[in-house]
Amino acid sequence: MRLLVVTLLLSLGRAGNVLAAVSCLPAGPFHMPIESAGTTFSGAFRSPRDTSEARHLLDSVRVAGLRVVVTLAGSRTLFQNPDSSFSLERFQQRLGRFQGLDFTPWILDGTLIGHTLFDEPHDPTNWGGHQVAPATIDSAAATSRQYWPLLTVGVGSPHAYLAAGAPYQHLEYAQPQYTVKRGDVDAWVQGEMALATGDGLQTFFSLNVLSGGPQGRPLTPAEVQSYGCAMAREPAARTLLMWKWDEAYFSQPGMAAALDSIRAAGCASHTAGTGPPAAPPGLSLGAPAPNPTRGRVRVAFTLSRPAWATLAVYDVTGRRVGTLLDGPLAAGPRAVGWDAAGVRAGVYFCRLSAGGADAARALLVLP
């Protein structure tokens, strides 16, 4: 039994950095070949076609020391109705292709940091003249959370559109994109973060580098540096993605220096070293106590604003083994209990999701 306890304690130490990853802000292009990352980029956005490609992609990202956001449903044309409106049923079928793939190892080591469901639900020209309603977006997010409960899920949209659907039960981040037509970049960043306070969602920033300039021209290296640094300096930003990979574009003179400046700004404004970027304001989760345990534990947490909150316990495979609460809560501190006597010895995770933020704590159950 002593050997088993020592083994579990070592596992707990490794698991203590749940969602931990490379330091600094993940920044990089959509659809970038991972072998092209070099030392310039710390993140990427990819859309694997099937489970085999997804496994290869995530293993390659891990080896390269990057963090990646994925979209799994593919092009919007694959989950639209004949009139081009959004089909939730077809979207769920698209996600179902990946249902058997356990993303947990890549989530726990910080390789996989987000799942963007689809892009621009607010633009009716993409959906046959209809917007995708916030409630429908949350239903789509529910499917992702059902299949991969530890995977942070969001949608490519500004906070302004999503605010009408708050609070969200399943959706966790917005992915707004900047172009010069949005106006002054600093004012835009401040506006997005103010709206994030209202809708309770995290922010995965995006910058349109290929057609985001005046009259839709590509951004110059100086513009990439200026706009990118403005977003990277925001402490609550979770990513800075760039639309999109073009080898000639990113190889032009002055671009490497611009990207280095963005990387430096992202490192300066985010927690360096091990562990994830600081969670956006909204919640704090205390360590389960007692820990280790053989029986009942107490989990304390605090919400800074009213939100739909879910507190659940997962094993290391990502399977939910207990739900402590799931429903709307007022702001303030509270504590709930969970009896671990009925589960096998091992490492578990208590995960709290509320108001677009999430936090996890490791728990060791003794034999």
Short mmCIF file of C-alpha atoms in Angstrom, two decimals:
data_model
loop_
_atom_site.label_atom_id
_atom_site.label_comp_id
_atom_site.label_asym_id
_atom_site.label_seq_id
_atom_site.Cartn_x
_atom_site.Cartn_y
_atom_site.Cartn_z
CA MET A 1 0.00 0.00 0.00
CA ARG A 2 2.88 2.40 0.73
CA LEU A 3 4.13 2.02 -2.85
CA LEU A 4 0.66 2.74 -4.19
CA VAL A 5 0.36 5.88 -2.06
CA VAL A 6 3.77 7.13 -3.20
CA THR A 7 2.81 6.50 -6.82
CA LEU A 8 -0.45 8.41 -6.38
CA LEU A 9 1.33 11.30 -4.69
CA LEU A 10 3.76 11.55 -7.59
CA SER A 11 0.82 11.52 -9.99
CA LEU A 12 -0.82 14.28 -7.97
CA GLY A 13 2.31 16.39 -8.25
CA ARG A 14 2.36 16.01 -12.02
CA ALA A 15 -1.36 16.70 -12.22
CA GLY A 16 -1.15 19.78 -10.03
CA ASN A 17 -0.42 21.84 -13.11
CA VAL A 18 -3.74 20.88 -14.70
CA LEU A 19 -4.12 22.96 -17.84
CA ALA A 20 -0.49 24.05 -17.40
CA ALA A 21 1.53 24.85 -20.48
CA VAL A 22 4.29 26.92 -21.95
CA SER A 23 4.52 30.37 -20.37
CA CYS A 24 3.28 33.56 -22.03
CA LEU A 25 0.35 34.26 -24.33
CA PRO A 26 -0.28 31.65 -27.06
CA ALA A 27 0.05 33.57 -30.35
CA GLY A 28 0.14 32.30 -33.92
CA PRO A 29 -1.71 31.92 -37.23
CA PHE A 30 -4.74 29.95 -38.28
CA HIS A 31 -3.84 26.85 -40.33
CA MET A 32 -0.09 27.18 -39.77
CA PRO A 33 1.92 24.02 -40.52
CA ILE A 34 3.37 23.05 -37.16
CA GLU A 35 6.82 22.52 -38.69
CA SER A 36 6.81 26.21 -39.67
CA ALA A 37 6.42 27.45 -36.10
CA GLY A 38 10.13 27.83 -35.33
CA THR A 39 10.68 30.09 -32.33
CA THR A 40 8.42 32.87 -33.63
CA PHE A 41 5.03 31.51 -32.64
CA SER A 42 3.74 30.06 -29.38
CA GLY A 43 0.28 29.05 -30.57
CA ALA A 44 -1.78 28.05 -33.58
CA PHE A 45 -5.32 27.33 -34.75
CA ARG A 46 -6.01 24.13 -36.71
CA SER A 47 -8.96 22.16 -38.05
CA PRO A 48 -8.18 18.42 -38.14
CA ARG A 49 -10.22 16.40 -40.61
CA ASP A 50 -10.49 13.19 -38.57
CA THR A 51 -9.32 11.51 -35.37
CA SER A 52 -6.10 10.23 -36.93
CA GLU A 53 -5.10 13.69 -38.10
CA ALA A 54 -6.11 15.15 -34.73
CA ARG A 55 -3.83 12.76 -32.83
CA HIS A 56 -0.91 13.49 -35.13
CA LEU A 57 -1.55 17.24 -34.90
CA LEU A 58 -1.68 17.29 -31.11
CA ASP A 59 1.42 15.15 -30.74
CA SER A 60 3.28 17.45 -33.15
CA VAL A 61 2.09 20.54 -31.26
CA ARG A 62 3.27 19.00 -27.98
CA VAL A 63 6.73 18.25 -29.40
CA ALA A 64 6.97 21.78 -30.83
CA GLY A 65 6.13 23.29 -27.43
CA LEU A 66 3.08 25.14 -28.78
CA ARG A 67 -0.53 25.51 -27.67
CA VAL A 68 -3.36 25.03 -30.10
CA VAL A 69 -7.01 25.94 -30.54
CA VAL A 70 -8.99 23.56 -32.75
CA THR A 71 -12.26 23.60 -34.63
CA LEU A 72 -13.71 20.15 -35.19
CA ALA A 73 -16.88 20.63 -37.23
CA GLY A 74 -15.04 21.95 -40.29
CA SER A 75 -16.39 24.41 -42.85
CA ARG A 76 -19.80 25.93 -42.10
CA THR A 77 -21.15 24.52 -45.38
CA LEU A 78 -20.96 21.08 -43.78
CA PHE A 79 -23.52 21.91 -41.09
CA GLN A 80 -25.94 24.24 -42.86
CA ASN A 81 -29.51 23.58 -43.92
CA PRO A 82 -30.42 23.76 -47.64
CA ASP A 83 -31.25 27.47 -47.14
CA SER A 84 -27.76 28.00 -45.59
CA SER A 85 -29.14 28.54 -42.08
CA PHE A 86 -27.37 26.85 -39.17
CA SER A 87 -28.32 23.22 -38.48
CA LEU A 88 -27.68 22.18 -34.89
CA GLU A 89 -28.37 18.54 -35.77
CA ARG A 90 -25.80 18.52 -38.57
CA PHE A 91 -23.32 20.35 -36.37
CA GLN A 92 -23.71 17.73 -33.64
CA GLN A 93 -23.17 15.00 -36.23
CA ARG A 94 -19.93 16.68 -37.30
CA LEU A 95 -18.65 16.74 -33.71
CA GLY A 96 -19.74 13.13 -33.28
CA ARG A 97 -16.98 12.06 -35.66
CA PHE A 98 -14.47 12.87 -32.90
CA GLN A 99 -16.51 11.59 -29.95
CA GLY A 100 -14.33 8.55 -29.42
CA LEU A 101 -11.09 10.56 -29.21
CA ASP A 102 -9.97 11.24 -25.65
CA PHE A 103 -8.41 14.71 -25.65
CA THR A 104 -7.65 14.61 -21.92
CA PRO A 105 -3.86 14.02 -22.09
CA TRP A 106 -3.36 17.01 -24.39
CA ILE A 107 -5.69 19.18 -22.32
CA LEU A 108 -3.99 18.35 -19.04
CA ASP A 109 -0.49 19.15 -20.32
CA GLY A 110 -1.69 22.44 -21.87
CA THR A 111 -1.23 21.45 -25.53
CA LEU A 112 -4.94 21.80 -26.38
CA ILE A 113 -6.38 25.00 -24.95
CA GLY A 114 -9.64 25.60 -26.78
CA HIS A 115 -12.34 24.37 -29.15
CA THR A 116 -13.90 27.07 -31.34
CA LEU A 117 -17.26 25.75 -32.51
CA PHE A 118 -17.59 27.89 -35.64
CA ASP A 119 -17.12 31.46 -36.83
CA GLU A 120 -19.27 34.61 -37.13
CA PRO A 121 -22.69 33.52 -35.84
CA HIS A 122 -23.59 37.22 -35.74
CA ASP A 123 -23.19 37.72 -39.52
CA PRO A 124 -26.44 36.79 -41.31
CA THR A 125 -24.70 36.77 -44.70
CA ASN A 126 -22.99 33.55 -43.58
CA TRP A 127 -26.21 31.82 -42.60
CA GLY A 128 -28.76 32.46 -45.34
CA GLY A 129 -29.86 35.78 -43.90
CA HIS A 130 -30.25 34.48 -40.34
CA GLN A 131 -28.03 34.91 -37.32
CA VAL A 132 -27.24 31.92 -35.11
CA ALA A 133 -29.02 32.72 -31.85
CA PRO A 134 -26.96 32.79 -28.64
CA ALA A 135 -29.15 30.05 -27.14
CA THR A 136 -28.38 27.83 -30.15
CA ILE A 137 -24.67 28.54 -29.73
CA ASP A 138 -24.90 27.43 -26.10
CA SER A 139 -26.64 24.23 -27.23
CA ALA A 140 -23.77 23.58 -29.65
CA ALA A 141 -21.31 24.20 -26.81
CA ALA A 142 -23.23 21.70 -24.68
CA THR A 143 -22.40 18.95 -27.19
CA SER A 144 -18.70 19.76 -26.96
CA ARG A 145 -18.83 19.79 -23.15
CA GLN A 146 -20.71 16.46 -23.19
CA TYR A 147 -18.01 14.78 -25.26
CA TRP A 148 -14.95 16.56 -23.76
CA PRO A 149 -15.87 18.09 -20.38
CA LEU A 150 -12.36 19.44 -19.69
CA LEU A 151 -12.02 21.19 -23.08
CA THR A 152 -12.69 24.95 -23.03
CA VAL A 153 -15.25 25.79 -25.71
CA GLY A 154 -16.02 29.06 -27.52
CA VAL A 155 -17.23 30.67 -30.72
CA GLY A 156 -15.75 33.15 -33.20
CA SER A 157 -17.77 36.23 -32.33
CA PRO A 158 -17.44 39.65 -30.69
CA HIS A 159 -18.67 39.98 -27.12
CA ALA A 160 -21.27 42.53 -28.22
CA TYR A 161 -23.32 39.87 -30.00
CA LEU A 162 -22.97 37.23 -27.30
CA ALA A 163 -23.90 39.57 -24.44
CA ALA A 164 -27.61 39.14 -25.22
CA GLY A 165 -27.40 35.42 -24.39
CA ALA A 166 -25.68 35.72 -21.02
CA PRO A 167 -25.36 33.92 -18.70
CA TYR A 168 -24.16 30.88 -20.61
CA GLN A 169 -24.33 27.40 -19.20
CA HIS A 170 -21.79 25.83 -21.56
CA LEU A 171 -20.09 28.45 -23.75
CA GLU A 172 -16.83 29.70 -22.21
CA TYR A 173 -15.14 32.15 -24.59
CA ALA A 174 -15.67 34.64 -27.39
CA GLN A 175 -13.16 34.96 -30.21
CA PRO A 176 -13.46 38.55 -31.51
CA GLN A 177 -11.36 39.61 -34.50
CA TYR A 178 -9.79 43.02 -35.07
CA THR A 179 -9.54 44.85 -38.39
CA VAL A 180 -8.89 48.57 -38.88
CA LYS A 181 -12.56 49.18 -39.62
CA ARG A 182 -13.19 48.51 -35.91
CA GLY A 183 -11.50 51.82 -35.10
CA ASP A 184 -8.76 52.59 -32.61
CA VAL A 185 -7.31 49.28 -31.44
CA ASP A 186 -6.83 50.30 -27.80
CA ALA A 187 -10.43 51.49 -27.56
CA TRP A 188 -11.59 48.27 -29.25
CA VAL A 189 -9.66 46.11 -26.77
CA GLN A 190 -11.05 48.07 -23.83
CA GLY A 191 -14.57 47.76 -25.25
CA GLU A 192 -14.29 44.00 -25.73
CA MET A 193 -13.00 43.51 -22.21
CA ALA A 194 -15.78 45.66 -20.76
CA LEU A 195 -18.35 43.56 -22.61
CA ALA A 196 -16.61 40.40 -21.40
CA THR A 197 -17.39 41.49 -17.86
CA GLY A 198 -21.06 41.54 -18.80
CA ASP A 199 -21.35 38.31 -20.76
CA GLY A 200 -19.01 36.39 -18.44
CA LEU A 201 -16.93 34.90 -21.25
CA GLN A 202 -13.18 34.62 -21.70
CA THR A 203 -11.51 36.37 -24.65
CA PHE A 204 -9.49 34.62 -27.36
CA PHE A 205 -8.35 37.55 -29.52
CA SER A 206 -7.89 37.30 -33.27
CA LEU A 207 -6.18 39.67 -35.73
CA ASN A 208 -6.94 39.66 -39.47
CA VAL A 209 -3.46 40.18 -40.89
CA LEU A 210 -4.19 39.27 -44.53
CA SER A 211 -7.18 41.53 -45.17
CA GLY A 212 -7.61 43.60 -42.02
CA GLY A 213 -6.04 46.84 -43.28
CA PRO A 214 -7.66 49.84 -45.02
CA GLN A 215 -9.67 48.76 -48.08
CA GLY A 216 -9.06 45.17 -47.08
CA ARG A 217 -5.32 45.16 -47.79
CA PRO A 218 -2.86 43.08 -45.72
CA LEU A 219 -1.45 44.66 -42.58
CA THR A 220 2.10 45.95 -42.74
CA PRO A 221 4.64 44.60 -40.22
CA ALA A 222 4.37 47.89 -38.31
CA GLU A 223 0.58 47.52 -38.13
CA VAL A 224 0.85 43.89 -37.05
CA GLN A 225 3.19 44.97 -34.25
CA SER A 226 0.99 47.87 -33.15
CA TYR A 227 -2.34 46.02 -33.19
CA GLY A 228 -0.90 42.73 -31.95
CA CYS A 229 0.88 44.30 -29.00
CA ALA A 230 -2.30 46.14 -27.99
CA MET A 231 -4.07 42.80 -27.67
CA ALA A 232 -1.12 40.90 -26.20
CA ARG A 233 -0.75 43.47 -23.41
CA GLU A 234 -4.27 42.74 -22.16
CA PRO A 235 -3.76 40.49 -19.09
CA ALA A 236 -7.13 38.74 -19.49
CA ALA A 237 -6.48 37.77 -23.12
CA ARG A 238 -6.16 34.00 -23.52
CA THR A 239 -4.80 33.83 -27.08
CA LEU A 240 -3.83 36.00 -30.04
CA LEU A 241 -4.65 34.18 -33.28
CA MET A 242 -3.88 35.59 -36.72
CA TRP A 243 -5.92 35.09 -39.89
CA LYS A 244 -4.21 33.35 -41.55
CA TRP A 245 -1.01 31.47 -42.43
CA ASP A 246 0.77 32.63 -45.59
CA GLU A 247 4.44 31.74 -45.80
CA ALA A 248 5.38 34.65 -48.08
CA TYR A 249 3.49 37.12 -45.91
CA PHE A 250 5.10 36.04 -42.64
CA SER A 251 8.53 35.91 -44.30
CA GLN A 252 8.56 39.53 -45.47
CA PRO A 253 11.16 41.96 -44.07
CA GLY A 254 10.27 43.40 -40.70
CA MET A 255 7.68 40.75 -39.84
CA ALA A 256 9.97 38.68 -37.58
CA ALA A 257 10.74 41.76 -35.48
CA ALA A 258 7.04 42.61 -35.26
CA LEU A 259 6.18 39.10 -34.10
CA ASP A 260 9.01 39.15 -31.57
CA SER A 261 7.56 42.35 -30.10
CA ILE A 262 4.14 40.72 -29.80
CA ARG A 263 5.67 37.70 -28.11
CA ALA A 264 7.53 39.92 -25.64
CA ALA A 265 4.38 41.90 -24.88
CA GLY A 266 2.43 38.68 -24.29
CA CYS A 267 5.09 37.33 -21.95
CA ALA A 268 5.30 40.57 -20.00
CA SER A 269 1.55 40.76 -19.39
CA HIS A 270 0.89 37.10 -18.59
CA THR A 271 2.11 34.81 -15.86
CA ALA A 272 5.48 33.35 -16.82
CA GLY A 273 6.71 29.90 -15.87
CA THR A 274 4.51 26.91 -15.24
CA GLY A 275 0.78 27.11 -14.92
CA PRO A 276 -1.92 28.58 -17.11
CA PRO A 277 -2.53 32.28 -17.66
CA ALA A 278 -4.37 33.89 -14.80
CA ALA A 279 -8.08 33.11 -14.98
CA PRO A 280 -10.30 36.05 -15.85
CA PRO A 281 -12.02 37.65 -12.87
CA GLY A 282 -15.15 35.82 -11.87
CA LEU A 283 -14.29 32.92 -9.62
CA SER A 284 -11.78 31.37 -7.27
CA LEU A 285 -11.60 27.71 -6.32
CA GLY A 286 -10.03 26.46 -3.14
CA ALA A 287 -8.22 23.15 -2.73
CA PRO A 288 -10.43 20.20 -1.70
CA ALA A 289 -10.02 19.40 1.98
CA PRO A 290 -8.89 17.07 3.32
CA ASN A 291 -6.54 16.17 0.49
CA PRO A 292 -5.57 13.29 0.24
CA THR A 293 -8.83 11.71 1.37
CA ARG A 294 -10.59 8.41 1.79
CA GLY A 295 -14.04 9.85 2.27
CA ARG A 296 -15.91 13.12 2.28
CA VAL A 297 -14.20 16.32 1.10
CA ARG A 298 -15.19 19.97 1.24
CA VAL A 299 -14.72 22.22 -1.78
CA ALA A 300 -14.92 25.99 -1.21
CA PHE A 301 -15.21 28.60 -3.97
CA THR A 302 -16.22 32.19 -4.57
CA LEU A 303 -18.10 33.84 -7.44
CA SER A 304 -17.55 37.57 -7.93
CA ARG A 305 -20.77 37.94 -9.93
CA PRO A 306 -23.96 35.93 -10.50
CA ALA A 307 -23.49 33.14 -13.04
CA TRP A 308 -24.48 29.65 -14.04
CA ALA A 309 -21.99 27.48 -12.18
CA THR A 310 -20.97 23.86 -12.62
CA LEU A 311 -18.73 22.08 -10.13
CA ALA A 312 -17.92 18.50 -11.04
CA VAL A 313 -15.30 15.83 -10.36
CA TYR A 314 -13.47 14.07 -13.21
CA ASP A 315 -11.02 11.20 -13.34
CA VAL A 316 -7.77 11.42 -15.31
CA THR A 317 -9.50 10.15 -18.48
CA GLY A 318 -11.91 13.09 -18.41
CA ARG A 319 -14.91 11.00 -17.30
CA ARG A 320 -17.24 12.82 -14.94
CA VAL A 321 -17.63 10.83 -11.73
CA GLY A 322 -19.59 13.31 -9.65
CA THR A 323 -21.58 16.54 -9.97
CA LEU A 324 -21.52 18.77 -6.92
CA LEU A 325 -23.66 21.54 -8.37
CA ASP A 326 -25.03 22.73 -11.72
CA GLY A 327 -27.25 25.79 -11.82
CA PRO A 328 -27.51 29.57 -11.40
CA LEU A 329 -25.79 31.02 -8.32
CA ALA A 330 -25.55 34.44 -6.73
CA ALA A 331 -22.21 36.09 -6.14
CA GLY A 332 -20.32 35.27 -2.97
CA PRO A 333 -18.47 32.47 -1.15
CA ARG A 334 -19.87 29.01 -0.57
CA ALA A 335 -18.75 25.43 0.00
CA VAL A 336 -20.11 22.04 -1.06
CA GLY A 337 -19.26 18.49 -0.07
CA TRP A 338 -18.49 15.33 -2.03
CA ASP A 339 -18.11 11.78 -0.79
CA ALA A 340 -15.13 10.06 -2.43
CA ALA A 341 -15.72 6.77 -0.62
CA GLY A 342 -17.40 5.22 -3.64
CA VAL A 343 -14.63 5.81 -6.20
CA ARG A 344 -11.41 3.94 -6.89
CA ALA A 345 -8.12 5.21 -5.51
CA GLY A 346 -6.36 7.63 -7.83
CA VAL A 347 -6.07 11.22 -8.99
CA TYR A 348 -9.21 13.24 -9.70
CA PHE A 349 -9.94 16.83 -10.66
CA CYS A 350 -12.52 19.19 -9.20
CA ARG A 351 -13.44 21.61 -12.02
CA LEU A 352 -15.47 24.77 -11.48
CA SER A 353 -16.92 26.59 -14.50
CA ALA A 354 -18.84 29.83 -14.07
CA GLY A 355 -19.25 33.05 -16.00
CA GLY A 356 -16.89 31.98 -18.77
CA ALA A 357 -14.05 31.26 -16.34
CA ASP A 358 -12.89 27.91 -15.11
CA ALA A 359 -10.52 26.52 -12.52
CA ALA A 360 -9.44 23.03 -11.53
CA ARG A 361 -7.89 21.46 -8.45
CA ALA A 362 -6.34 18.02 -8.15
CA LEU A 363 -7.65 15.59 -5.51
CA LEU A 364 -5.95 12.39 -4.37
CA VAL A 365 -8.23 9.57 -3.24
CA LEU A 366 -6.41 7.01 -1.11
CA PRO A 367 -7.16 3.26 -1.10
#
